[in-house]
Amino acid sequence: MQIKTDYFKQNKTQYQASYNAIYKKILKYKRIAVFAHASPDYDALGTQMGLTTWLRDNFPEKEIMALGQNHVVFTPRLYPSLDVVSEEWLKKPFLAIVVDTGNAYRVADQRFHYADFVIKIDHHPAVEQYGDLNLVNTSMCATSELIADFIVNCPRKSNVLSKEAAVFLYTGIAGDSGRFQYSSTTPHTFMTAAMLMDTGIDLSRDVYLKMYGGTLNDLYVMSYILNHFSVTKNGVAYYVLSDEDLNKLNIPVERGKENVNLFAETDGINAWASITEDRPNKKWRVSLRSKEKSINGVAAHFHGGGHPQASGATLFSLDELPKLIEELDMLFAK
Ligand code: AMP
């Protein structure tokens, strides 16, 4: 077999026209706001802050804002607080770049609609092309990987990639690839990680301790889940955390899904899910994961969507849970 060495070239032919068009829009606008999805995860904030930092480093004369939702744990440990802007700022012409968000309704700050021009950059299956320009590449394991590819192939002469921007993008890739273990990880992912590391990243200090360092309480939460999960006949493992459980465990609703991958490597478990009560919003947040079969179809039946092996959904009552679990279980019936 011939050894391939330049994995960055593979996206060049197909996506260069989009990269050029995005770069042209960036050059055109003096004011740019970068958005991501609500309930942000590593890839949402990593991409948002990675792109924002790259824009600020390369276009110091422009006003660049990152708008949306902070993370309940990782702001400010890993990501800086997002910007706060006045309505006045948003009334003047600006370019919106929305990252990692498949559907318009999931954008954390809906004021992206005020923008003169909207660019969507995403790696989720394209269910809704809400941008005036849409760059969707589902071969990327993370939107951060796609942004890094854009940066590498951007037709800019003096193109700066700071360590700060690279760390943000690295966290997005590490997060969405499960630290380079999911099937979505490709040679291009590793090339991208190597390129980002080359900016001087210390993986332990700059990335992994901040992403995955935990407390003793985290162990208690894990042990509670391991004592309370259920498994169906056809290998669907799931746990439910009610508002009372969250209070008892001393964690916010956003952290309910944190242990969903406890079941990822267990023989006989085909799919796994966390169901967490979001009492203030009168709903239950569902995180679904699967080893092989696509579960985003089931997620779509329950007000959700996402990737084939990692999706999210919403239940408006726990009465809907048996139906969700049955649909999942049926996927794996022989
Ligand atoms: P989560 O379980 O929240 O980590 O979400 C897993 C994946 O599914 C992420 O890529 C989310 O962006 C996506 N996702 C979660 N909820 C929804 C939803 N309601 N609609 C579409 N995609 C979703």
Short mmCIF file of C-alpha atoms and ligand atoms in Angstrom, two decimals:
data_model
loop_
_atom_site.label_atom_id
_atom_site.label_comp_id
_atom_site.label_asym_id
_atom_site.label_seq_id
_atom_site.Cartn_x
_atom_site.Cartn_y
_atom_site.Cartn_z
CA MET A 1 0.00 0.00 0.00
CA GLN A 2 1.23 3.45 -0.82
CA ILE A 3 1.83 5.53 2.30
CA LYS A 4 -0.29 8.67 2.34
CA THR A 5 1.30 11.58 4.12
CA ASP A 6 -0.75 14.69 3.56
CA TYR A 7 -4.23 14.21 4.94
CA PHE A 8 -4.90 17.94 4.83
CA LYS A 9 -5.01 17.81 1.05
CA GLN A 10 -7.99 15.49 1.00
CA ASN A 11 -10.51 18.17 1.93
CA LYS A 12 -8.90 20.83 -0.21
CA THR A 13 -10.54 20.00 -3.53
CA GLN A 14 -14.03 19.56 -2.15
CA TYR A 15 -14.15 22.41 0.36
CA GLN A 16 -11.65 25.03 -0.86
CA ALA A 17 -14.37 27.09 -2.60
CA SER A 18 -16.35 27.25 0.69
CA TYR A 19 -13.18 28.13 2.65
CA ASN A 20 -12.43 30.95 0.19
CA ALA A 21 -16.02 32.23 0.37
CA ILE A 22 -15.94 32.22 4.20
CA TYR A 23 -12.61 34.04 4.23
CA LYS A 24 -14.00 36.67 1.84
CA LYS A 25 -16.94 37.31 4.19
CA ILE A 26 -14.60 37.57 7.18
CA LEU A 27 -12.54 40.17 5.29
CA LYS A 28 -15.68 42.11 4.40
CA TYR A 29 -17.16 42.61 7.88
CA LYS A 30 -15.71 44.85 10.55
CA ARG A 31 -17.91 43.21 13.20
CA ILE A 32 -18.22 39.46 13.63
CA ALA A 33 -20.07 37.39 16.23
CA VAL A 34 -19.43 33.68 16.74
CA PHE A 35 -22.27 31.52 18.10
CA ALA A 36 -22.66 27.88 19.19
CA HIS A 37 -25.44 25.67 20.53
CA ALA A 38 -27.28 25.81 23.86
CA SER A 39 -26.07 23.45 26.62
CA PRO A 40 -22.62 23.70 25.07
CA ASP A 41 -20.12 20.84 25.21
CA TYR A 42 -16.39 20.71 24.53
CA ASP A 43 -16.77 20.90 20.78
CA ALA A 44 -19.27 23.78 20.89
CA LEU A 45 -17.11 25.96 23.18
CA GLY A 46 -13.78 24.68 21.86
CA THR A 47 -14.80 25.61 18.31
CA GLN A 48 -16.40 28.87 19.34
CA MET A 49 -13.39 30.05 21.37
CA GLY A 50 -10.86 28.57 18.92
CA LEU A 51 -12.37 30.44 15.99
CA THR A 52 -12.91 33.63 18.02
CA THR A 53 -9.29 33.60 19.21
CA TRP A 54 -7.96 32.94 15.69
CA LEU A 55 -10.09 35.81 14.36
CA ARG A 56 -8.85 38.16 17.09
CA ASP A 57 -5.22 37.14 16.52
CA ASN A 58 -5.41 37.67 12.79
CA PHE A 59 -7.78 40.63 12.55
CA PRO A 60 -7.00 42.86 15.55
CA GLU A 61 -8.73 45.78 13.82
CA LYS A 62 -12.12 44.01 13.82
CA GLU A 63 -14.65 43.68 16.65
CA ILE A 64 -15.04 39.96 17.35
CA MET A 65 -17.59 38.66 19.88
CA ALA A 66 -18.31 35.16 21.17
CA LEU A 67 -21.99 35.00 22.17
CA GLY A 68 -24.08 32.31 23.81
CA GLN A 69 -23.96 30.17 26.93
CA ASN A 70 -21.07 29.52 29.28
CA HIS A 71 -20.43 26.02 30.61
CA VAL A 72 -21.43 25.23 34.16
CA VAL A 73 -18.05 23.58 34.93
CA PHE A 74 -15.61 24.44 32.16
CA THR A 75 -16.09 28.21 32.30
CA PRO A 76 -13.71 29.63 33.45
CA ARG A 77 -11.56 26.53 34.11
CA LEU A 78 -11.06 25.80 30.42
CA TYR A 79 -12.90 28.48 28.43
CA PRO A 80 -13.16 32.22 29.11
CA SER A 81 -16.59 33.69 29.79
CA LEU A 82 -18.48 34.57 26.64
CA ASP A 83 -19.00 38.21 25.70
CA VAL A 84 -21.97 40.33 26.64
CA VAL A 85 -23.10 42.82 23.99
CA SER A 86 -25.75 45.51 23.93
CA GLU A 87 -28.70 45.54 21.56
CA GLU A 88 -27.01 48.59 19.93
CA TRP A 89 -24.00 46.45 18.99
CA LEU A 90 -26.30 43.94 17.33
CA LYS A 91 -28.25 46.59 15.43
CA LYS A 92 -25.21 47.63 13.37
CA PRO A 93 -24.22 45.33 10.48
CA PHE A 94 -22.37 42.20 11.53
CA LEU A 95 -21.43 38.75 10.27
CA ALA A 96 -22.67 35.77 12.32
CA ILE A 97 -20.69 32.53 12.25
CA VAL A 98 -22.66 29.72 13.91
CA VAL A 99 -20.61 26.64 14.74
CA ASP A 100 -21.46 23.06 15.69
CA THR A 101 -25.23 23.59 15.60
CA GLY A 102 -27.42 21.50 13.28
CA ASN A 103 -30.71 23.35 13.81
CA ALA A 104 -31.36 27.09 14.10
CA TYR A 105 -33.55 26.68 17.20
CA ARG A 106 -30.59 25.22 19.13
CA VAL A 107 -28.36 28.30 18.69
CA ALA A 108 -27.71 29.51 22.24
CA ASP A 109 -28.25 33.19 21.44
CA GLN A 110 -31.09 33.61 18.97
CA ARG A 111 -29.92 37.15 18.16
CA PHE A 112 -27.77 35.58 15.44
CA HIS A 113 -30.89 36.22 13.35
CA TYR A 114 -30.07 39.97 13.48
CA ALA A 115 -26.94 39.40 11.40
CA ASP A 116 -26.61 40.69 7.84
CA PHE A 117 -25.12 37.39 6.79
CA VAL A 118 -25.05 34.01 8.55
CA ILE A 119 -22.39 31.34 8.01
CA LYS A 120 -23.11 27.88 9.40
CA ILE A 121 -20.06 25.65 10.02
CA ASP A 122 -20.88 22.17 11.31
CA HIS A 123 -20.13 18.46 11.27
CA HIS A 124 -23.61 17.18 12.19
CA PRO A 125 -25.78 15.68 9.45
CA ALA A 126 -27.34 18.64 7.65
CA VAL A 127 -30.96 18.62 8.79
CA GLU A 128 -31.47 22.38 8.42
CA GLN A 129 -29.31 24.65 6.28
CA TYR A 130 -30.19 27.89 8.06
CA GLY A 131 -27.08 29.83 6.98
CA ASP A 132 -26.71 32.10 3.96
CA LEU A 133 -23.55 30.06 3.47
CA ASN A 134 -23.38 26.52 4.86
CA LEU A 135 -20.21 24.52 5.34
CA VAL A 136 -21.09 21.04 6.57
CA ASN A 137 -18.55 18.22 6.60
CA THR A 138 -19.74 15.10 8.40
CA SER A 139 -16.39 13.34 7.85
CA MET A 140 -14.93 15.53 10.59
CA CYS A 141 -15.14 14.02 14.07
CA ALA A 142 -15.54 17.50 15.55
CA THR A 143 -16.40 20.96 14.29
CA SER A 144 -13.08 22.01 15.87
CA GLU A 145 -11.35 19.69 13.40
CA LEU A 146 -13.23 21.37 10.55
CA ILE A 147 -12.27 24.86 11.77
CA ALA A 148 -8.63 23.74 12.02
CA ASP A 149 -8.87 22.49 8.42
CA PHE A 150 -10.32 25.85 7.39
CA ILE A 151 -7.47 27.66 9.15
CA VAL A 152 -4.82 25.47 7.47
CA ASN A 153 -6.36 25.97 4.03
CA CYS A 154 -7.38 29.62 4.48
CA PRO A 155 -5.89 31.69 1.64
CA ARG A 156 -4.30 34.18 4.06
CA LYS A 157 -0.65 35.10 3.67
CA SER A 158 0.32 35.82 7.28
CA ASN A 159 -1.84 33.28 9.03
CA VAL A 160 -1.23 33.09 12.78
CA LEU A 161 -2.36 30.14 14.90
CA SER A 162 -1.66 30.87 18.56
CA LYS A 163 -1.27 28.20 21.22
CA GLU A 164 -4.35 29.64 22.93
CA ALA A 165 -6.54 29.11 19.84
CA ALA A 166 -4.97 25.66 19.28
CA VAL A 167 -5.77 24.52 22.84
CA PHE A 168 -9.44 25.44 22.39
CA LEU A 169 -9.64 23.54 19.11
CA TYR A 170 -7.81 20.56 20.62
CA THR A 171 -10.38 20.33 23.44
CA GLY A 172 -13.19 20.22 20.88
CA ILE A 173 -11.52 17.38 19.02
CA ALA A 174 -10.61 15.44 22.17
CA GLY A 175 -14.17 15.90 23.49
CA ASP A 176 -16.10 14.80 20.41
CA SER A 177 -13.74 11.92 19.56
CA GLY A 178 -13.78 10.61 23.15
CA ARG A 179 -10.03 11.23 23.31
CA PHE A 180 -9.44 9.73 19.86
CA GLN A 181 -11.24 6.46 20.51
CA TYR A 182 -14.54 6.70 18.58
CA SER A 183 -14.79 5.42 14.99
CA SER A 184 -15.25 9.02 13.88
CA THR A 185 -11.51 9.52 14.52
CA THR A 186 -9.55 9.49 11.25
CA PRO A 187 -5.96 9.99 10.09
CA HIS A 188 -7.00 13.58 9.38
CA THR A 189 -8.02 13.93 13.04
CA PHE A 190 -4.56 12.86 14.17
CA MET A 191 -2.86 15.14 11.62
CA THR A 192 -4.93 18.01 12.92
CA ALA A 193 -4.11 17.16 16.54
CA ALA A 194 -0.40 17.02 15.65
CA MET A 195 -0.57 20.38 13.90
CA LEU A 196 -2.34 21.94 16.91
CA MET A 197 0.14 20.39 19.36
CA ASP A 198 2.97 21.90 17.37
CA THR A 199 1.97 25.34 18.70
CA GLY A 200 3.50 24.26 22.03
CA ILE A 201 0.60 22.53 23.79
CA ASP A 202 1.43 20.53 26.92
CA LEU A 203 -1.32 17.90 26.67
CA SER A 204 -1.49 17.09 30.36
CA ARG A 205 -1.31 20.62 31.77
CA ASP A 206 -3.08 22.64 29.05
CA VAL A 207 -5.74 20.12 28.06
CA TYR A 208 -6.47 16.88 29.88
CA LEU A 209 -6.20 17.91 33.52
CA LYS A 210 -8.54 20.80 32.83
CA MET A 211 -10.97 18.66 30.84
CA TYR A 212 -11.07 15.50 32.92
CA GLY A 213 -9.59 16.31 36.32
CA GLY A 214 -12.23 15.41 38.90
CA THR A 215 -13.12 15.51 42.58
CA LEU A 216 -14.02 12.90 45.17
CA ASN A 217 -17.66 13.86 44.74
CA ASP A 218 -17.37 12.84 41.07
CA LEU A 219 -16.51 9.32 42.29
CA TYR A 220 -19.60 9.27 44.53
CA VAL A 221 -21.76 10.27 41.54
CA MET A 222 -20.22 7.49 39.46
CA SER A 223 -20.77 4.96 42.21
CA TYR A 224 -24.43 6.05 42.56
CA ILE A 225 -24.97 5.52 38.84
CA LEU A 226 -23.27 2.14 38.88
CA ASN A 227 -25.65 1.12 41.66
CA HIS A 228 -28.80 2.39 39.96
CA PHE A 229 -28.62 1.71 36.21
CA SER A 230 -30.87 -0.66 34.25
CA VAL A 231 -30.19 -2.88 31.23
CA THR A 232 -32.81 -4.09 28.75
CA LYS A 233 -33.05 -7.55 27.17
CA ASN A 234 -31.27 -6.42 24.01
CA GLY A 235 -28.47 -4.52 25.70
CA VAL A 236 -29.60 -0.94 26.25
CA ALA A 237 -28.13 0.43 29.50
CA TYR A 238 -29.56 3.59 31.02
CA TYR A 239 -29.76 5.60 34.19
CA VAL A 240 -32.25 8.18 35.40
CA LEU A 241 -31.38 11.12 37.64
CA SER A 242 -34.35 12.98 39.07
CA ASP A 243 -34.14 16.48 40.50
CA GLU A 244 -33.97 14.90 43.97
CA ASP A 245 -31.04 12.71 42.88
CA LEU A 246 -29.20 15.74 41.49
CA ASN A 247 -29.65 17.58 44.76
CA LYS A 248 -28.52 14.58 46.75
CA LEU A 249 -25.44 14.17 44.55
CA ASN A 250 -24.80 17.90 44.55
CA ILE A 251 -24.53 18.30 40.78
CA PRO A 252 -26.39 20.59 38.37
CA VAL A 253 -28.60 19.24 35.58
CA GLU A 254 -25.90 19.93 32.97
CA ARG A 255 -23.70 17.31 34.60
CA GLY A 256 -26.27 14.50 34.57
CA LYS A 257 -24.99 13.10 31.26
CA GLU A 258 -21.36 13.19 32.32
CA ASN A 259 -21.21 9.46 33.12
CA VAL A 260 -23.13 8.18 30.14
CA ASN A 261 -20.01 6.60 28.65
CA LEU A 262 -19.44 4.41 31.70
CA PHE A 263 -21.14 1.68 29.63
CA ALA A 264 -19.29 2.26 26.37
CA GLU A 265 -16.85 -0.62 26.53
CA THR A 266 -19.04 -3.27 28.13
CA ASP A 267 -19.66 -6.48 26.17
CA GLY A 268 -23.34 -7.01 25.45
CA ILE A 269 -24.20 -3.32 25.83
CA ASN A 270 -25.20 -1.97 22.41
CA ALA A 271 -26.50 1.45 23.35
CA TRP A 272 -26.59 3.52 26.50
CA ALA A 273 -28.42 6.58 27.73
CA SER A 274 -28.69 9.07 30.54
CA ILE A 275 -32.00 10.68 31.45
CA THR A 276 -31.73 13.75 33.66
CA GLU A 277 -34.57 15.82 35.05
CA ASP A 278 -34.46 19.51 34.20
CA ARG A 279 -37.19 20.51 36.63
CA PRO A 280 -37.02 24.30 36.13
CA ASN A 281 -37.75 23.71 32.44
CA LYS A 282 -40.24 20.87 33.10
CA LYS A 283 -38.39 18.35 30.93
CA TRP A 284 -35.97 15.44 31.02
CA ARG A 285 -32.74 15.69 29.05
CA VAL A 286 -31.69 12.53 27.26
CA SER A 287 -28.20 11.68 26.01
CA LEU A 288 -28.06 8.64 23.75
CA ARG A 289 -24.95 6.76 22.64
CA SER A 290 -24.45 3.61 20.58
CA LYS A 291 -21.59 1.32 19.66
CA GLU A 292 -22.57 0.80 16.03
CA LYS A 293 -26.22 1.16 15.04
CA SER A 294 -27.60 4.64 14.40
CA ILE A 295 -29.72 5.99 17.22
CA ASN A 296 -30.35 9.51 15.84
CA GLY A 297 -33.57 8.24 14.23
CA VAL A 298 -34.93 7.30 17.65
CA ALA A 299 -33.71 10.65 19.02
CA ALA A 300 -35.67 12.42 16.29
CA HIS A 301 -38.88 10.72 17.54
CA PHE A 302 -38.28 12.35 20.92
CA HIS A 303 -37.63 16.00 20.00
CA GLY A 304 -33.95 15.43 19.34
CA GLY A 305 -31.28 14.53 16.87
CA GLY A 306 -27.53 14.47 16.50
CA HIS A 307 -24.97 12.00 15.21
CA PRO A 308 -25.59 8.33 14.38
CA GLN A 309 -23.72 7.19 17.51
CA ALA A 310 -24.22 10.25 19.78
CA SER A 311 -27.54 12.01 19.97
CA GLY A 312 -29.66 14.04 22.34
CA ALA A 313 -33.40 14.09 22.95
CA THR A 314 -36.02 15.53 25.29
CA LEU A 315 -38.85 13.96 27.26
CA PHE A 316 -41.61 16.20 28.56
CA SER A 317 -42.69 13.59 31.08
CA LEU A 318 -41.13 10.46 32.52
CA ASP A 319 -44.20 8.62 31.18
CA GLU A 320 -42.49 8.79 27.75
CA LEU A 321 -39.45 6.88 29.03
CA PRO A 322 -40.77 3.30 28.53
CA LYS A 323 -41.55 4.13 24.89
CA LEU A 324 -38.07 5.58 24.33
CA ILE A 325 -36.37 2.58 25.92
CA GLU A 326 -38.57 0.16 23.98
CA GLU A 327 -37.72 1.88 20.67
CA LEU A 328 -34.04 1.71 21.49
CA ASP A 329 -34.28 -1.90 22.62
CA MET A 330 -36.11 -2.91 19.42
CA LEU A 331 -33.19 -1.62 17.36
CA PHE A 332 -31.11 -4.46 18.76
CA ALA A 333 -33.70 -7.25 18.68
CA LYS A 334 -32.31 -10.20 16.69
P1 AMP B 1 -25.47 15.31 24.16
O1 AMP B 1 -26.04 14.01 24.55
O2 AMP B 1 -26.23 16.47 24.71
O3 AMP B 1 -24.00 15.36 24.44
O4 AMP B 1 -25.63 15.42 22.59
C1 AMP B 1 -25.04 14.50 21.69
C2 AMP B 1 -25.03 15.07 20.29
O5 AMP B 1 -26.36 15.23 19.84
C3 AMP B 1 -24.36 16.43 20.20
O6 AMP B 1 -23.61 16.47 18.99
C4 AMP B 1 -25.50 17.39 20.18
O7 AMP B 1 -25.16 18.55 19.47
C5 AMP B 1 -26.60 16.59 19.50
N1 AMP B 1 -27.92 16.94 20.02
C6 AMP B 1 -28.27 16.94 21.32
N2 AMP B 1 -29.56 17.32 21.47
C7 AMP B 1 -30.04 17.55 20.23
C8 AMP B 1 -31.29 17.98 19.70
N3 AMP B 1 -32.34 18.24 20.50
N4 AMP B 1 -31.41 18.13 18.36
C9 AMP B 1 -30.36 17.88 17.54
N5 AMP B 1 -29.14 17.48 17.97
C10 AMP B 1 -28.97 17.31 19.29
#
